[in-house]
PDB file of C-alpha atoms in Angstrom:
ATOM      1  CA  MET A 267      71.610  29.684  61.790  1.00  0.00           C
ATOM      2  CA  GLY A 268      75.222  29.291  62.720  1.00  0.00           C
ATOM      3  CA  ARG A 269      77.709  26.594  61.875  1.00  0.00           C
ATOM      4  CA  TYR A 270      75.903  24.139  64.217  1.00  0.00           C
ATOM      5  CA  PRO A 271      72.244  24.571  63.783  1.00  0.00           C
ATOM      6  CA  PHE A 272      71.218  21.418  65.480  1.00  0.00           C
ATOM      7  CA  THR A 273      73.141  22.510  68.571  1.00  0.00           C
ATOM      8  CA  GLU A 274      71.638  25.934  68.306  1.00  0.00           C
ATOM      9  CA  CYS A 275      67.958  24.234  68.315  1.00  0.00           C
ATOM     10  CA  VAL A 276      68.900  22.016  71.162  1.00  0.00           C
ATOM     11  CA  LYS A 277      69.985  24.979  73.292  1.00  0.00           C
ATOM     12  CA  ALA A 278      66.694  26.965  72.275  1.00  0.00           C
ATOM     13  CA  TYR A 279      64.570  23.915  73.130  1.00  0.00           C
ATOM     14  CA  LEU A 280      65.921  22.568  76.392  1.00  0.00           C
ATOM     15  CA  PRO A 281      65.321  25.584  78.482  1.00  0.00           C
ATOM     16  CA  VAL A 282      61.539  25.320  77.872  1.00  0.00           C
ATOM     17  CA  GLU A 283      61.574  21.893  79.517  1.00  0.00           C
ATOM     18  CA  THR A 284      63.289  22.965  82.540  1.00  0.00           C
ATOM     19  CA  GLY A 285      60.289  23.056  84.964  1.00  0.00           C
ATOM     20  CA  HIS A 286      59.019  19.769  83.231  1.00  0.00           C
ATOM     21  CA  ILE A 287      62.103  17.534  83.708  1.00  0.00           C
ATOM     22  CA  SER A 288      64.571  16.614  86.261  1.00  0.00           C
ATOM     23  CA  LYS A 289      68.159  17.893  86.185  1.00  0.00           C
ATOM     24  CA  GLU A 290      69.458  14.486  85.700  1.00  0.00           C
ATOM     25  CA  THR A 291      66.916  14.061  82.633  1.00  0.00           C
ATOM     26  CA  TYR A 292      68.015  17.475  81.315  1.00  0.00           C
ATOM     27  CA  LYS A 293      71.673  16.715  81.210  1.00  0.00           C
ATOM     28  CA  ALA A 294      71.139  13.223  79.614  1.00  0.00           C
ATOM     29  CA  THR A 295      68.658  14.600  76.979  1.00  0.00           C
ATOM     30  CA  SER A 296      71.156  17.481  76.318  1.00  0.00           C
ATOM     31  CA  ARG A 297      74.049  15.128  75.906  1.00  0.00           C
ATOM     32  CA  ARG A 298      71.940  12.713  73.666  1.00  0.00           C
ATOM     33  CA  LEU A 299      70.671  15.454  71.345  1.00  0.00           C
ATOM     34  CA  ILE A 300      73.997  17.082  70.892  1.00  0.00           C
ATOM     35  CA  GLN A 301      75.431  13.705  69.939  1.00  0.00           C
ATOM     36  CA  LEU A 302      72.658  13.360  67.468  1.00  0.00           C
ATOM     37  CA  GLY A 303      73.556  16.657  66.128  1.00  0.00           C
ATOM     38  CA  LYS A 304      77.408  15.533  65.604  1.00  0.00           C
ATOM     39  CA  ILE A 305      76.252  12.595  63.817  1.00  0.00           C
ATOM     40  CA  PHE A 306      73.855  14.577  61.413  1.00  0.00           C
ATOM     41  CA  ARG A 307      76.731  16.883  60.890  1.00  0.00           C
ATOM     42  CA  GLU A 308      78.948  14.092  59.960  1.00  0.00           C
ATOM     43  CA  LEU A 309      76.441  12.754  57.546  1.00  0.00           C
ATOM     44  CA  LYS A 310      75.981  16.025  56.165  1.00  0.00           C
ATOM     45  CA  GLU A 311      79.754  16.453  55.548  1.00  0.00           C
ATOM     46  CA  LYS A 312      79.734  13.028  53.869  1.00  0.00           C
ATOM     47  CA  GLY A 313      76.674  13.961  51.651  1.00  0.00           C
ATOM     48  CA  ILE A 314      74.345  11.318  52.842  1.00  0.00           C
ATOM     49  CA  VAL A 315      71.771  13.586  54.230  1.00  0.00           C
ATOM     50  CA  SER A 316      70.543  16.833  52.790  1.00  0.00           C
ATOM     51  CA  SER A 317      70.789  18.975  55.924  1.00  0.00           C
ATOM     52  CA  ASP A 318      71.960  18.954  59.478  1.00  0.00           C
ATOM     53  CA  ASN A 319      69.431  21.808  60.287  1.00  0.00           C
ATOM     54  CA  PRO A 320      66.568  20.007  62.267  1.00  0.00           C
ATOM     55  CA  ARG A 321      63.939  22.481  60.747  1.00  0.00           C
ATOM     56  CA  ARG A 322      65.107  21.032  57.168  1.00  0.00           C
ATOM     57  CA  ILE A 323      65.756  17.413  57.996  1.00  0.00           C
ATOM     58  CA  THR A 324      63.213  15.264  55.720  1.00  0.00           C
ATOM     59  CA  PRO A 325      61.755  12.133  56.423  1.00  0.00           C
ATOM     60  CA  LYS A 326      64.276  10.432  53.954  1.00  0.00           C
ATOM     61  CA  ASP A 327      67.138  11.980  55.962  1.00  0.00           C
ATOM     62  CA  ILE A 328      65.694  10.228  59.146  1.00  0.00           C
ATOM     63  CA  ASP A 329      65.582   7.063  57.281  1.00  0.00           C
ATOM     64  CA  LEU A 330      69.202   7.336  56.166  1.00  0.00           C
ATOM     65  CA  PHE A 331      70.266   8.242  59.787  1.00  0.00           C
ATOM     66  CA  VAL A 332      68.585   5.113  61.158  1.00  0.00           C
ATOM     67  CA  GLY A 333      70.213   3.019  58.564  1.00  0.00           C
ATOM     68  CA  TYR A 334      73.394   4.373  59.251  1.00  0.00           C
ATOM     69  CA  ARG A 335      73.169   3.795  62.895  1.00  0.00           C
ATOM     70  CA  ARG A 336      72.340   0.188  62.383  1.00  0.00           C
TER      71      ARG A 336
END
């Protein structure tokens, strides 16, 4: 994984959905997921969550993320 693992995972995931969703939905989903990645990276830098890598995000990290967004 590189410097931005969340974005890398999004870029690997979205092309798989190309035939199943419209172009508008693809663009909106891409923007939203990349924004989530930026928030997770910020929380990781602040030491609030344990990882910004989607493969290593724990349920506790999700709870902390939701609490932060409220």
